[in-house]
Short mmCIF file of C-alpha atoms in Angstrom, two decimals:
data_model
loop_
_atom_site.label_atom_id
_atom_site.label_comp_id
_atom_site.label_asym_id
_atom_site.label_seq_id
_atom_site.Cartn_x
_atom_site.Cartn_y
_atom_site.Cartn_z
CA MET A 20 17.87 -47.81 -41.33
CA LYS A 21 18.13 -45.11 -38.70
CA ILE A 22 16.14 -41.94 -39.27
CA GLY A 23 19.31 -39.90 -39.89
CA GLU A 24 20.45 -42.31 -42.59
CA ILE A 25 17.03 -42.18 -44.27
CA LEU A 26 17.07 -38.37 -44.32
CA VAL A 27 20.59 -38.29 -45.76
CA SER A 28 19.66 -40.86 -48.43
CA ARG A 29 16.75 -38.60 -49.44
CA ASP A 30 19.09 -35.59 -49.73
CA LEU A 31 17.17 -33.84 -46.98
CA LEU A 32 20.34 -33.64 -44.88
CA THR A 33 24.05 -33.67 -45.44
CA GLN A 34 26.25 -36.07 -43.51
CA ASP A 35 28.02 -33.13 -41.83
CA VAL A 36 24.75 -31.71 -40.49
CA LEU A 37 23.70 -35.15 -39.23
CA GLU A 38 26.98 -35.58 -37.36
CA LYS A 39 26.55 -32.16 -35.73
CA ALA A 40 23.07 -33.17 -34.59
CA LEU A 41 24.38 -36.48 -33.24
CA SER A 42 27.05 -34.65 -31.23
CA VAL A 43 24.28 -32.42 -29.74
CA GLN A 44 22.32 -35.56 -28.88
CA LYS A 45 25.26 -36.90 -26.86
CA GLU A 46 24.87 -33.88 -24.58
CA LYS A 47 21.06 -34.25 -24.53
CA PRO A 48 20.50 -38.03 -24.66
CA GLN A 49 16.83 -37.65 -23.70
CA GLN A 50 16.10 -35.65 -26.87
CA ARG A 51 15.29 -37.34 -30.17
CA ILE A 52 17.46 -36.68 -33.19
CA GLY A 53 14.46 -35.41 -35.19
CA GLU A 54 13.64 -32.83 -32.53
CA ILE A 55 17.25 -31.64 -32.53
CA LEU A 56 17.29 -31.29 -36.32
CA MET A 57 14.09 -29.21 -36.23
CA GLU A 58 15.50 -27.01 -33.46
CA MET A 59 18.58 -26.46 -35.62
CA GLY A 60 16.26 -25.22 -38.39
CA VAL A 61 17.63 -27.64 -41.00
CA LEU A 62 14.53 -29.80 -41.18
CA GLY A 63 10.79 -29.16 -41.25
CA GLU A 64 8.08 -31.25 -39.62
CA GLU A 65 6.88 -32.53 -42.99
CA GLU A 66 10.34 -33.77 -44.05
CA LEU A 67 10.86 -35.44 -40.67
CA PHE A 68 7.50 -37.21 -40.74
CA SER A 69 8.08 -38.51 -44.25
CA GLY A 70 11.34 -40.10 -43.02
CA LEU A 71 9.80 -41.48 -39.82
CA SER A 72 6.92 -42.89 -41.86
CA GLU A 73 9.41 -44.96 -43.86
CA GLN A 74 11.40 -46.01 -40.82
CA LEU A 75 8.46 -46.98 -38.58
CA GLU A 76 6.07 -48.08 -41.34
CA ILE A 77 3.43 -45.69 -40.00
CA PRO A 78 1.59 -43.71 -42.71
CA PHE A 79 2.01 -39.94 -42.97
CA LYS A 80 -1.42 -38.39 -43.63
CA LYS A 81 -1.73 -35.13 -45.56
CA ASP A 82 -4.95 -33.27 -46.38
CA PHE A 83 -6.80 -35.46 -43.89
CA GLN A 84 -9.48 -32.79 -43.30
CA VAL A 85 -11.82 -34.56 -45.73
CA PHE A 86 -11.71 -37.71 -43.56
CA PHE A 87 -12.40 -35.90 -40.28
CA SER A 88 -15.25 -37.48 -38.31
CA SER A 89 -17.11 -35.28 -35.85
CA ASP A 90 -18.86 -38.39 -34.47
CA LEU A 91 -15.55 -39.98 -33.56
CA VAL A 92 -13.95 -36.89 -32.02
CA GLY A 93 -17.00 -36.43 -29.78
CA LEU A 94 -16.50 -39.82 -28.11
CA ILE A 95 -13.46 -38.56 -26.17
CA PRO A 96 -13.28 -35.22 -24.30
CA PHE A 97 -11.86 -32.34 -26.34
CA ASP A 98 -9.28 -31.60 -23.62
CA SER A 99 -7.75 -35.06 -24.18
CA TRP A 100 -7.44 -34.59 -27.95
CA GLN A 101 -5.94 -31.15 -27.31
CA ARG A 102 -3.42 -32.55 -24.79
CA TRP A 103 -2.38 -35.36 -27.14
CA LYS A 104 -2.37 -33.02 -30.19
CA ALA A 105 -4.18 -35.78 -32.05
CA LEU A 106 -7.52 -36.44 -33.76
CA PRO A 107 -9.37 -39.42 -35.28
CA ILE A 108 -10.20 -39.78 -38.96
CA ARG A 109 -12.24 -42.41 -40.77
CA GLU A 110 -10.75 -43.55 -44.07
CA GLU A 111 -12.90 -46.17 -45.79
CA ASP A 112 -13.51 -48.78 -43.06
CA LYS A 113 -10.43 -47.95 -40.98
CA ILE A 114 -10.00 -45.51 -38.09
CA PHE A 115 -6.67 -43.68 -37.92
CA VAL A 116 -5.55 -41.46 -35.07
CA VAL A 117 -3.34 -38.73 -36.53
CA SER A 118 -0.64 -37.20 -34.34
CA ALA A 119 2.77 -35.52 -34.54
CA ASP A 120 4.00 -38.20 -32.10
CA PRO A 121 1.82 -41.28 -32.58
CA LEU A 122 4.09 -43.64 -30.62
CA ARG A 123 3.48 -41.68 -27.41
CA LEU A 124 -0.30 -41.84 -27.66
CA PRO A 125 -2.17 -43.87 -24.98
CA ARG A 126 -3.45 -46.33 -27.54
CA LEU A 127 -5.50 -48.52 -25.16
CA GLU A 128 -7.23 -45.47 -23.66
CA ILE A 129 -8.12 -44.15 -27.13
CA GLU A 130 -9.42 -47.52 -28.33
CA ALA A 131 -11.56 -47.82 -25.21
CA GLY A 132 -12.98 -44.34 -25.78
CA LEU A 133 -13.66 -44.91 -29.48
CA LYS A 134 -14.84 -48.49 -28.85
CA SER A 135 -12.78 -49.61 -31.83
CA SER A 136 -9.28 -50.65 -32.78
CA ILE A 137 -7.22 -47.91 -34.37
CA LYS A 138 -4.24 -47.43 -36.65
CA LEU A 139 -1.64 -44.76 -35.97
CA ALA A 140 -0.57 -42.07 -38.45
CA PHE A 141 1.67 -39.02 -38.56
CA GLY A 142 0.08 -35.62 -39.18
CA LEU A 143 1.23 -32.00 -39.13
CA THR A 144 0.61 -30.29 -35.78
CA PRO A 145 -0.81 -27.00 -37.19
CA GLU A 146 -3.39 -28.87 -39.26
CA ILE A 147 -4.42 -31.02 -36.28
CA ILE A 148 -4.81 -28.04 -33.93
CA GLU A 149 -6.70 -25.96 -36.52
CA LEU A 150 -9.13 -28.79 -37.28
CA LEU A 151 -9.72 -29.51 -33.59
CA GLU A 152 -10.41 -25.86 -32.83
CA ARG A 153 -12.71 -25.51 -35.81
CA ASN A 154 -14.83 -28.52 -34.83
CA TYR A 155 -14.75 -28.15 -31.07
CA TRP A 156 -18.21 -28.39 -29.59
CA ARG A 157 -18.90 -25.10 -27.84
CA PRO A 158 -21.45 -24.71 -25.01
CA SER A 159 -24.72 -23.04 -25.89
CA GLN A 160 -25.63 -19.48 -25.05
CA GLU A 161 -28.07 -20.74 -22.45
CA LYS A 162 -25.31 -22.68 -20.67
CA VAL A 163 -23.11 -19.57 -20.62
CA ARG A 164 -25.97 -17.55 -19.14
CA ARG A 165 -26.44 -20.21 -16.43
CA ASP A 166 -22.73 -20.41 -15.64
CA ILE A 167 -22.31 -16.64 -15.39
CA SER A 168 -25.37 -15.89 -13.33
CA VAL A 169 -25.98 -12.73 -11.37
CA THR A 170 -26.07 -13.62 -7.66
CA PRO A 171 -27.38 -11.58 -4.71
CA GLU A 172 -23.75 -11.09 -3.67
CA LEU A 173 -23.11 -8.59 -6.48
CA PRO A 174 -22.36 -4.99 -5.45
CA ASP A 175 -25.06 -2.40 -5.06
CA ALA A 176 -25.43 0.65 -7.27
CA VAL A 177 -22.35 2.81 -7.83
CA GLU A 178 -22.73 6.54 -8.22
CA ASN A 179 -20.76 8.51 -10.81
CA GLY A 180 -19.04 10.44 -8.05
CA SER A 181 -17.42 7.33 -6.57
CA THR A 182 -13.83 7.74 -5.48
CA ARG A 183 -10.86 5.66 -6.58
CA GLU A 184 -10.97 3.87 -3.21
CA ASN A 185 -14.66 2.95 -3.68
CA LEU A 186 -13.95 1.53 -7.13
CA LEU A 187 -10.89 -0.41 -5.94
CA ASP A 188 -12.95 -1.95 -3.17
CA LEU A 189 -15.75 -2.94 -5.55
CA ALA A 190 -13.42 -4.25 -8.28
CA ASN A 191 -11.67 -6.54 -5.80
CA LYS A 192 -14.83 -8.12 -4.39
CA ALA A 193 -14.98 -11.87 -5.01
CA PRO A 194 -18.22 -11.88 -7.10
CA VAL A 195 -16.81 -9.30 -9.53
CA ILE A 196 -13.50 -11.15 -9.87
CA ARG A 197 -15.35 -14.43 -10.42
CA MET A 198 -17.72 -12.94 -13.00
CA VAL A 199 -14.89 -11.35 -15.06
CA ASN A 200 -12.76 -14.52 -14.89
CA GLN A 201 -15.65 -16.74 -15.95
CA ALA A 202 -16.64 -14.43 -18.81
CA ILE A 203 -13.07 -14.64 -20.17
CA PHE A 204 -12.92 -18.41 -19.65
CA GLN A 205 -16.24 -19.02 -21.40
CA ALA A 206 -15.25 -16.79 -24.31
CA LEU A 207 -12.02 -18.75 -24.79
CA GLN A 208 -13.89 -22.05 -24.55
CA GLN A 209 -16.21 -20.98 -27.34
CA GLY A 210 -13.45 -19.74 -29.63
CA ALA A 211 -14.39 -16.07 -29.33
CA SER A 212 -11.93 -13.50 -30.65
CA ASP A 213 -13.39 -10.54 -28.70
CA ILE A 214 -15.50 -9.77 -25.66
CA HIS A 215 -17.67 -6.65 -25.90
CA LEU A 216 -18.91 -5.03 -22.68
CA GLN A 217 -21.51 -2.40 -23.59
CA PRO A 218 -23.43 -0.25 -21.10
CA GLN A 219 -27.03 0.63 -21.93
CA GLU A 220 -29.58 2.72 -20.03
CA ASN A 221 -30.96 -0.14 -17.92
CA GLU A 222 -28.50 -3.00 -18.50
CA PHE A 223 -24.87 -3.94 -19.05
CA ARG A 224 -24.63 -6.13 -22.16
CA VAL A 225 -21.90 -8.76 -22.70
CA ARG A 226 -21.33 -10.03 -26.25
CA TYR A 227 -18.81 -12.44 -27.80
CA ARG A 228 -17.52 -12.21 -31.37
CA ILE A 229 -17.37 -15.76 -32.73
CA ASP A 230 -16.42 -16.49 -36.34
CA GLY A 231 -16.61 -12.77 -37.06
CA ILE A 232 -20.21 -12.36 -35.83
CA LEU A 233 -21.28 -10.78 -32.53
CA HIS A 234 -23.56 -12.87 -30.26
CA ASP A 235 -25.47 -11.54 -27.24
CA MET A 236 -24.43 -13.83 -24.39
CA PHE A 237 -25.87 -12.38 -21.17
CA LYS A 238 -26.90 -9.15 -19.49
CA LEU A 239 -25.98 -7.69 -16.11
CA PRO A 240 -27.66 -4.91 -14.14
CA ALA A 241 -26.46 -1.47 -15.23
CA THR A 242 -25.21 -0.92 -11.67
CA MET A 243 -22.53 -3.61 -12.29
CA GLN A 244 -20.79 -1.60 -15.02
CA PRO A 245 -18.40 0.51 -12.88
CA ALA A 246 -17.20 -2.49 -10.83
CA VAL A 247 -16.64 -4.73 -13.88
CA ILE A 248 -14.87 -2.02 -15.91
CA SER A 249 -12.71 -1.13 -12.89
CA ARG A 250 -11.74 -4.79 -12.50
CA ILE A 251 -10.68 -4.92 -16.16
CA LYS A 252 -8.69 -1.70 -15.73
CA ILE A 253 -6.86 -3.18 -12.73
CA LEU A 254 -6.00 -6.32 -14.72
CA SER A 255 -4.60 -4.28 -17.63
CA GLY A 256 -2.78 -1.64 -15.58
CA LEU A 257 -5.05 1.30 -16.48
CA ASN A 258 -6.12 4.30 -14.44
CA ILE A 259 -9.42 3.38 -12.77
CA ALA A 260 -10.13 6.98 -11.74
CA GLU A 261 -10.02 8.25 -15.35
CA ARG A 262 -13.48 7.83 -16.88
CA ARG A 263 -13.55 10.66 -19.41
CA LEU A 264 -10.81 9.59 -21.86
CA PRO A 265 -10.21 6.42 -23.92
CA GLN A 266 -7.56 4.06 -22.54
CA ASP A 267 -5.71 1.08 -24.02
CA GLY A 268 -3.96 -1.63 -22.07
CA ARG A 269 -2.83 -5.23 -22.14
CA THR A 270 -2.73 -8.17 -19.77
CA THR A 271 -2.00 -11.91 -19.78
CA VAL A 272 -4.01 -14.68 -18.18
CA HIS A 273 -3.26 -18.39 -18.05
CA LEU A 274 -5.76 -21.05 -19.09
CA GLU A 275 -4.81 -24.69 -18.55
CA GLY A 276 -1.14 -23.69 -18.43
CA ARG A 277 -1.13 -21.71 -21.69
CA PRO A 278 -0.78 -17.91 -21.80
CA ILE A 279 -3.62 -15.83 -23.26
CA ASP A 280 -2.79 -12.23 -24.17
CA ILE A 281 -5.72 -9.85 -23.77
CA ARG A 282 -5.69 -6.44 -25.48
CA VAL A 283 -8.03 -4.04 -23.70
CA SER A 284 -9.68 -0.92 -25.10
CA ILE A 285 -11.81 1.33 -22.88
CA LEU A 286 -14.07 3.94 -24.46
CA PRO A 287 -16.32 6.46 -22.66
CA THR A 288 -19.90 6.37 -23.98
CA TYR A 289 -23.12 8.18 -23.03
CA TRP A 290 -24.20 5.47 -20.56
CA GLY A 291 -20.73 4.84 -19.13
CA GLU A 292 -17.47 3.23 -20.17
CA ALA A 293 -17.53 0.39 -22.72
CA ALA A 294 -14.72 -2.16 -23.08
CA VAL A 295 -13.54 -4.51 -25.79
CA LEU A 296 -11.18 -7.36 -24.89
CA ARG A 297 -9.29 -8.90 -27.83
CA LEU A 298 -8.29 -12.47 -26.91
CA LEU A 299 -4.99 -13.67 -28.38
CA ASP A 300 -4.25 -17.34 -27.69
CA GLN A 301 -0.54 -17.72 -28.43
CA ALA A 302 -0.61 -21.52 -28.12
CA SER A 303 -3.38 -22.03 -30.69
CA PHE A 304 -1.80 -19.73 -33.26
CA LEU A 305 -0.20 -22.49 -35.31
CA PHE A 306 -1.53 -21.70 -38.75
CA SER A 307 0.40 -22.81 -41.81
CA LEU A 308 -0.33 -21.73 -45.38
CA PRO A 309 -2.03 -25.03 -46.38
CA THR A 310 -4.59 -24.64 -43.55
CA LEU A 311 -5.80 -21.17 -44.54
CA GLY A 312 -8.04 -22.19 -47.44
CA PHE A 313 -5.73 -21.80 -50.45
CA TYR A 314 -6.40 -24.05 -53.43
CA ALA A 315 -3.44 -26.03 -54.78
CA ASP A 316 -2.72 -23.56 -57.60
CA GLU A 317 -3.03 -20.60 -55.22
CA LEU A 318 -0.74 -22.24 -52.68
CA GLU A 319 1.84 -22.87 -55.41
CA LEU A 320 1.70 -19.20 -56.42
CA MET A 321 1.93 -18.05 -52.80
CA GLU A 322 4.99 -20.19 -52.09
CA LYS A 323 6.60 -18.96 -55.30
CA PHE A 324 6.13 -15.29 -54.37
CA ILE A 325 7.28 -15.59 -50.77
CA SER A 326 10.43 -17.35 -51.98
CA SER A 327 11.46 -14.28 -54.00
CA ASP A 328 14.52 -12.37 -52.82
CA HIS A 329 13.03 -8.90 -53.47
CA GLY A 330 9.79 -7.14 -54.38
CA ILE A 331 6.52 -6.29 -52.62
CA ILE A 332 3.66 -8.67 -51.84
CA LEU A 333 0.48 -6.86 -50.82
CA LEU A 334 -2.55 -8.29 -49.02
CA THR A 335 -5.81 -6.39 -49.24
CA GLY A 336 -9.14 -6.61 -47.50
CA PRO A 337 -11.17 -4.97 -44.76
CA THR A 338 -10.41 -5.21 -41.04
CA GLY A 339 -11.02 -8.74 -39.79
CA SER A 340 -10.49 -10.46 -43.14
CA GLY A 341 -7.49 -12.50 -41.93
CA LYS A 342 -4.67 -10.50 -43.55
CA THR A 343 -2.43 -10.60 -40.46
CA THR A 344 -2.91 -14.35 -40.06
CA THR A 345 -1.89 -14.92 -43.70
CA LEU A 346 1.18 -12.70 -43.26
CA TYR A 347 2.24 -14.58 -40.12
CA ALA A 348 1.80 -17.94 -41.86
CA ALA A 349 3.91 -16.72 -44.82
CA LEU A 350 6.64 -15.42 -42.51
CA GLN A 351 6.71 -18.69 -40.58
CA LYS A 352 7.18 -20.55 -43.87
CA ILE A 353 10.31 -18.53 -44.78
CA ASN A 354 11.58 -18.13 -41.21
CA LEU A 355 14.93 -19.86 -41.71
CA PRO A 356 18.21 -19.40 -39.79
CA GLY A 357 19.83 -17.71 -42.79
CA ARG A 358 17.27 -14.88 -42.94
CA ASN A 359 16.89 -11.71 -40.92
CA ILE A 360 13.14 -10.95 -40.76
CA ILE A 361 11.90 -7.73 -39.15
CA THR A 362 8.24 -6.76 -38.72
CA LEU A 363 6.56 -3.42 -38.00
CA GLU A 364 3.14 -3.91 -36.45
CA ASP A 365 0.41 -1.88 -34.79
CA PRO A 366 0.15 -3.68 -32.44
CA VAL A 367 2.21 -6.89 -32.25
CA GLU A 368 -0.50 -9.54 -31.85
CA TYR A 369 1.48 -12.79 -31.83
CA GLN A 370 5.11 -13.41 -30.97
CA ILE A 371 6.94 -15.60 -33.48
CA PRO A 372 10.34 -17.01 -32.43
CA GLY A 373 13.16 -15.96 -34.74
CA LEU A 374 11.54 -12.68 -35.87
CA SER A 375 12.42 -9.17 -34.71
CA GLN A 376 8.99 -7.66 -34.10
CA ILE A 377 8.58 -3.91 -33.51
CA GLN A 378 5.43 -2.21 -32.29
CA VAL A 379 4.97 1.22 -33.82
CA SER A 380 3.86 4.08 -31.57
CA PRO A 381 2.88 7.27 -33.45
CA MET A 382 2.35 9.10 -30.13
CA ILE A 383 6.12 9.12 -29.55
CA GLY A 384 7.03 9.62 -33.21
CA LEU A 385 7.64 5.94 -34.03
CA SER A 386 5.42 5.74 -37.12
CA PHE A 387 5.62 3.04 -39.78
CA ALA A 388 7.72 5.34 -41.98
CA ALA A 389 10.09 6.42 -39.18
CA ALA A 390 10.64 2.85 -37.97
CA LEU A 391 11.08 1.59 -41.53
CA ARG A 392 13.79 4.18 -42.15
CA SER A 393 15.71 2.92 -39.11
CA ILE A 394 15.38 -0.83 -39.61
CA LEU A 395 16.76 -0.64 -43.15
CA ARG A 396 20.10 -0.03 -41.42
CA HIS A 397 19.72 -3.35 -39.57
CA ASP A 398 20.48 -5.42 -42.67
CA PRO A 399 17.09 -7.17 -43.03
CA ASP A 400 16.35 -9.74 -45.71
CA VAL A 401 12.58 -9.67 -45.26
CA LEU A 402 10.38 -6.84 -43.99
CA MET A 403 6.75 -6.91 -42.93
CA VAL A 404 5.06 -3.51 -42.70
CA GLY A 405 1.70 -3.91 -40.96
CA GLU A 406 -0.10 -1.40 -43.17
CA ILE A 407 0.70 1.17 -45.85
CA ARG A 408 -1.23 4.24 -44.65
CA ASP A 409 0.52 7.17 -46.32
CA ARG A 410 2.90 8.17 -49.09
CA GLU A 411 5.99 8.18 -46.88
CA THR A 412 5.46 4.58 -45.77
CA ALA A 413 4.67 3.49 -49.35
CA ASP A 414 7.82 5.24 -50.64
CA MET A 415 10.01 3.58 -48.02
CA ALA A 416 8.53 0.13 -48.68
CA ILE A 417 9.03 0.46 -52.43
CA GLN A 418 12.60 1.70 -52.04
CA ALA A 419 13.34 -1.24 -49.74
CA SER A 420 11.99 -3.69 -52.33
CA LEU A 421 14.04 -2.10 -55.11
CA THR A 422 17.24 -2.39 -53.05
CA GLY A 423 17.04 -6.14 -52.58
CA HIS A 424 14.49 -6.73 -49.81
CA LEU A 425 11.34 -8.82 -49.83
CA VAL A 426 8.53 -6.69 -48.37
CA PHE A 427 5.10 -7.79 -47.13
CA SER A 428 2.36 -5.27 -46.35
CA THR A 429 -1.38 -4.68 -46.37
CA LEU A 430 -3.81 -2.16 -47.87
CA HIS A 431 -7.52 -1.58 -47.28
CA THR A 432 -9.09 -2.05 -50.73
CA ASN A 433 -12.13 -3.97 -51.94
CA ASP A 434 -10.28 -6.13 -54.45
CA ALA A 435 -6.74 -6.89 -55.54
CA ALA A 436 -6.62 -4.70 -58.66
CA SER A 437 -7.72 -1.62 -56.69
CA ALA A 438 -4.45 -1.73 -54.73
CA VAL A 439 -2.65 -0.28 -57.76
CA THR A 440 -5.08 2.65 -57.87
CA ARG A 441 -4.71 3.20 -54.13
CA LEU A 442 -0.91 3.43 -54.42
CA MET A 443 -1.26 5.97 -57.22
CA GLU A 444 -3.72 7.96 -55.11
CA VAL A 445 -1.19 8.33 -52.29
CA GLY A 446 1.33 9.68 -54.79
CA ILE A 447 3.42 6.69 -55.92
CA GLU A 448 4.61 6.93 -59.53
CA PRO A 449 3.32 4.16 -61.84
CA TYR A 450 6.86 3.14 -62.88
CA LEU A 451 7.75 2.44 -59.24
CA ILE A 452 4.61 0.32 -58.76
CA SER A 453 5.21 -1.70 -61.92
CA SER A 454 8.86 -2.37 -61.05
CA SER A 455 8.40 -3.29 -57.38
CA VAL A 456 5.07 -5.05 -56.79
CA LEU A 457 5.12 -8.82 -57.43
CA ALA A 458 1.50 -9.63 -56.61
CA VAL A 459 -1.57 -8.38 -54.78
CA ILE A 460 -3.73 -10.89 -52.91
CA ALA A 461 -7.23 -9.94 -51.81
CA GLN A 462 -8.87 -12.11 -49.17
CA ARG A 463 -12.01 -12.58 -47.09
CA LEU A 464 -13.09 -15.03 -44.41
CA VAL A 465 -16.24 -17.09 -44.94
CA ARG A 466 -17.94 -19.11 -42.25
CA LEU A 467 -17.93 -22.90 -42.64
CA ILE A 468 -21.11 -24.94 -42.52
CA CYS A 469 -21.57 -26.63 -39.14
CA ASN A 470 -20.78 -30.35 -39.51
CA TYR A 471 -23.39 -31.28 -36.90
CA CYS A 472 -26.42 -29.85 -38.73
CA LYS A 473 -25.23 -29.87 -42.34
CA GLU A 474 -27.92 -30.72 -44.89
CA PRO A 475 -28.38 -30.44 -48.66
CA VAL A 476 -30.35 -27.51 -50.02
CA PRO A 477 -33.51 -28.68 -51.89
CA SER A 478 -33.07 -28.27 -55.64
CA SER A 479 -36.14 -26.02 -55.76
CA GLU A 480 -34.35 -23.49 -53.52
CA ILE A 481 -31.06 -23.37 -55.44
CA PRO A 482 -30.60 -20.01 -57.23
CA ILE A 483 -30.63 -20.99 -60.92
CA ALA A 484 -28.53 -17.98 -61.88
CA SER A 485 -25.59 -19.30 -59.89
CA PHE A 486 -25.91 -23.10 -59.92
CA THR A 487 -27.75 -25.76 -61.87
CA PRO A 488 -30.37 -27.85 -60.06
CA GLU A 489 -28.20 -30.94 -60.64
CA GLU A 490 -25.47 -29.52 -58.40
CA THR A 491 -25.73 -30.32 -54.70
CA ILE A 492 -25.02 -27.49 -52.32
CA PHE A 493 -25.38 -27.51 -48.54
CA ARG A 494 -26.44 -25.35 -45.63
CA GLY A 495 -26.51 -25.60 -41.85
CA ARG A 496 -29.92 -26.24 -40.35
CA GLY A 497 -28.87 -24.63 -37.05
CA CYS A 498 -28.23 -26.47 -33.80
CA GLU A 499 -27.09 -25.88 -30.22
CA ARG A 500 -23.46 -26.39 -31.15
CA CYS A 501 -23.43 -23.53 -33.67
CA PHE A 502 -25.77 -21.16 -31.76
CA GLN A 503 -28.51 -21.95 -34.31
CA THR A 504 -26.50 -20.12 -36.99
CA GLY A 505 -25.65 -23.14 -39.15
CA TYR A 506 -21.96 -22.14 -39.18
CA ARG A 507 -18.86 -23.10 -37.18
CA GLY A 508 -15.30 -22.08 -38.02
CA ARG A 509 -13.99 -20.01 -40.91
CA THR A 510 -11.76 -20.38 -43.95
CA GLY A 511 -10.26 -17.98 -46.46
CA ILE A 512 -11.18 -17.14 -50.03
CA PHE A 513 -8.56 -15.43 -52.17
CA GLU A 514 -8.06 -13.40 -55.35
CA PHE A 515 -4.58 -13.26 -56.90
CA PHE A 516 -3.61 -10.26 -59.02
CA ILE A 517 -0.26 -11.08 -60.61
CA LEU A 518 1.75 -8.34 -62.26
CA ASP A 519 2.89 -9.80 -65.58
CA ASP A 520 4.42 -7.78 -68.45
CA VAL A 521 1.03 -6.77 -69.86
CA ILE A 522 -0.23 -5.54 -66.49
CA ARG A 523 2.99 -3.63 -65.84
CA ARG A 524 2.65 -1.88 -69.19
CA ARG A 525 -0.97 -0.95 -68.45
CA ILE A 526 0.04 0.41 -65.04
CA LEU A 527 2.60 2.64 -66.78
CA GLU A 528 -0.24 3.85 -68.97
CA LYS A 529 -2.29 4.60 -65.80
CA LYS A 530 -5.16 2.34 -66.81
CA PRO A 531 -8.02 2.25 -64.24
CA SER A 532 -8.43 -0.77 -61.96
CA PRO A 533 -11.59 -2.13 -63.72
CA GLU A 534 -9.58 -2.45 -66.93
CA LEU A 535 -6.75 -4.21 -65.09
CA LYS A 536 -9.23 -6.55 -63.45
CA GLU A 537 -10.94 -7.28 -66.75
CA TYR A 538 -7.62 -8.37 -68.25
CA MET A 539 -6.85 -10.64 -65.30
CA HIS A 540 -10.36 -12.11 -65.49
CA LYS A 541 -9.87 -12.97 -69.18
CA LYS A 542 -6.53 -14.51 -68.30
CA GLY A 543 -8.25 -16.85 -65.84
CA MET A 544 -7.85 -15.09 -62.51
CA ARG A 545 -10.18 -16.57 -59.89
CA THR A 546 -12.07 -13.68 -58.29
CA LEU A 547 -13.14 -13.60 -54.64
CA ARG A 548 -16.70 -14.44 -55.70
CA ALA A 549 -15.54 -17.35 -57.88
CA SER A 550 -13.31 -18.68 -55.07
CA GLY A 551 -16.28 -18.54 -52.70
CA GLU A 552 -18.64 -20.25 -55.14
CA LYS A 553 -16.08 -23.03 -55.58
CA LYS A 554 -16.18 -23.60 -51.82
CA VAL A 555 -19.99 -23.62 -51.98
CA LEU A 556 -19.87 -26.46 -54.51
CA GLU A 557 -17.41 -28.31 -52.26
CA GLY A 558 -19.95 -28.16 -49.45
CA LEU A 559 -17.77 -25.97 -47.20
CA THR A 560 -19.90 -22.81 -47.05
CA THR A 561 -23.15 -21.33 -48.33
CA LEU A 562 -23.91 -18.99 -51.20
CA GLU A 563 -25.46 -16.51 -48.74
CA GLU A 564 -22.20 -16.35 -46.79
CA VAL A 565 -20.14 -15.78 -49.94
CA LEU A 566 -22.47 -13.00 -51.07
CA ARG A 567 -22.26 -11.43 -47.59
CA VAL A 568 -18.47 -11.09 -47.60
CA THR A 569 -17.96 -10.33 -51.30
CA ASN A 570 -20.77 -7.82 -51.73
#
């Protein structure tokens, strides 16, 4: 059977839709029918792969993370796996290479690299990319220090009274350009989310934030600071002569053909201007809900809530806990042609096709509340408000949910139940909270144990209060590939606070958050700590890491 016939027989397509796609294919004969159907928005990658699996008799692998083999992936350069959007897995005594397009893989080249015959399999692109990035071998700190070495060519000392022309001349010298470019390139290679450039009395320190933790990478002479900061200002369109006030800018660089957005923040400090560069790789942002760390029951709840036609879904957690990533993944899941989705963000970090994304700007009066008031006249089905910061924004979001809109937003609270208290504190009436909020999800990011130095913890060292000696838990010994930390990559832990009839009644009675949380705990709610400890038992993270983020 042809793939279209298979999809129709499975009730994944109607015959009319298939015929429309076939007519499009006549105009674009080089394009496959499956690609056309996905572009039309009538078919997802998972549905297509299940049909192709039947047609081509190639298995479709789901949840293949448990079969991932770091030994196999290391036999072929990472750039090749990234280009093919594929990775090898070992299942029993067979080696599969999972790809979104297995028939186009250079099979002979892969078998030569792996020194083994392989079987082909379909796999979802976001899961492949996420697993590759998480397990990519990153160069050591020492290698970075060697690659970005200070040469005699670097500029001499720069006095505070330097003119704009002096700074322009210094910032455009080849050694400075090369040093800045290489620092950005190395940070991207190592999966860093931020580059910190911090002036000290006698040195200029460069640090990378990797997996949420800052690492000292190398140091430059303090005299380099003005030239490097001026170069960054030029790249991001900032005023290089202004050194007394904070400045924010943005630029885009290209790495191996893919665009990297860089958000720049300049801050004057006692020893000179400091800079933080937030690296936003648009191409690697392919997260889907199943890849974020949800357990099966949590994923089922999440998909149920985001399929609602009205109400508010709140995500809570501190800065850097992955709330925005979860929101983007949820919006991508419900981003269908029949929906008008509008987001309000500060700032817009990733561009998602099909969404109307608005960047708020309080300096010109475009606050969350003001923008929200305007976009309600644009007939949205789904709204995402980056953060509820005040009563006006909370009021507008609640009114939108009560008038038939699904609203996503975030709050900064320690746990899910505290979100109710926070809304009351900003002045929202309990009856409005109980009638509009569907669920509150608290989340944190925990670092994953490095697969290259993973080892069991001796039973004598297992904390008896948390685990029994019979249970095996793991830790990372520390190696070059994880900067001796024992961790590489991160995953989420979650706490769902669902507003059922009992909770709604207690909210109306203005019960405090500990009492609400106690009820949910008795009902079987998995707390952040419990979710983390479950991942400890699964060998994904350590108890120390869970305690660090849930303290």
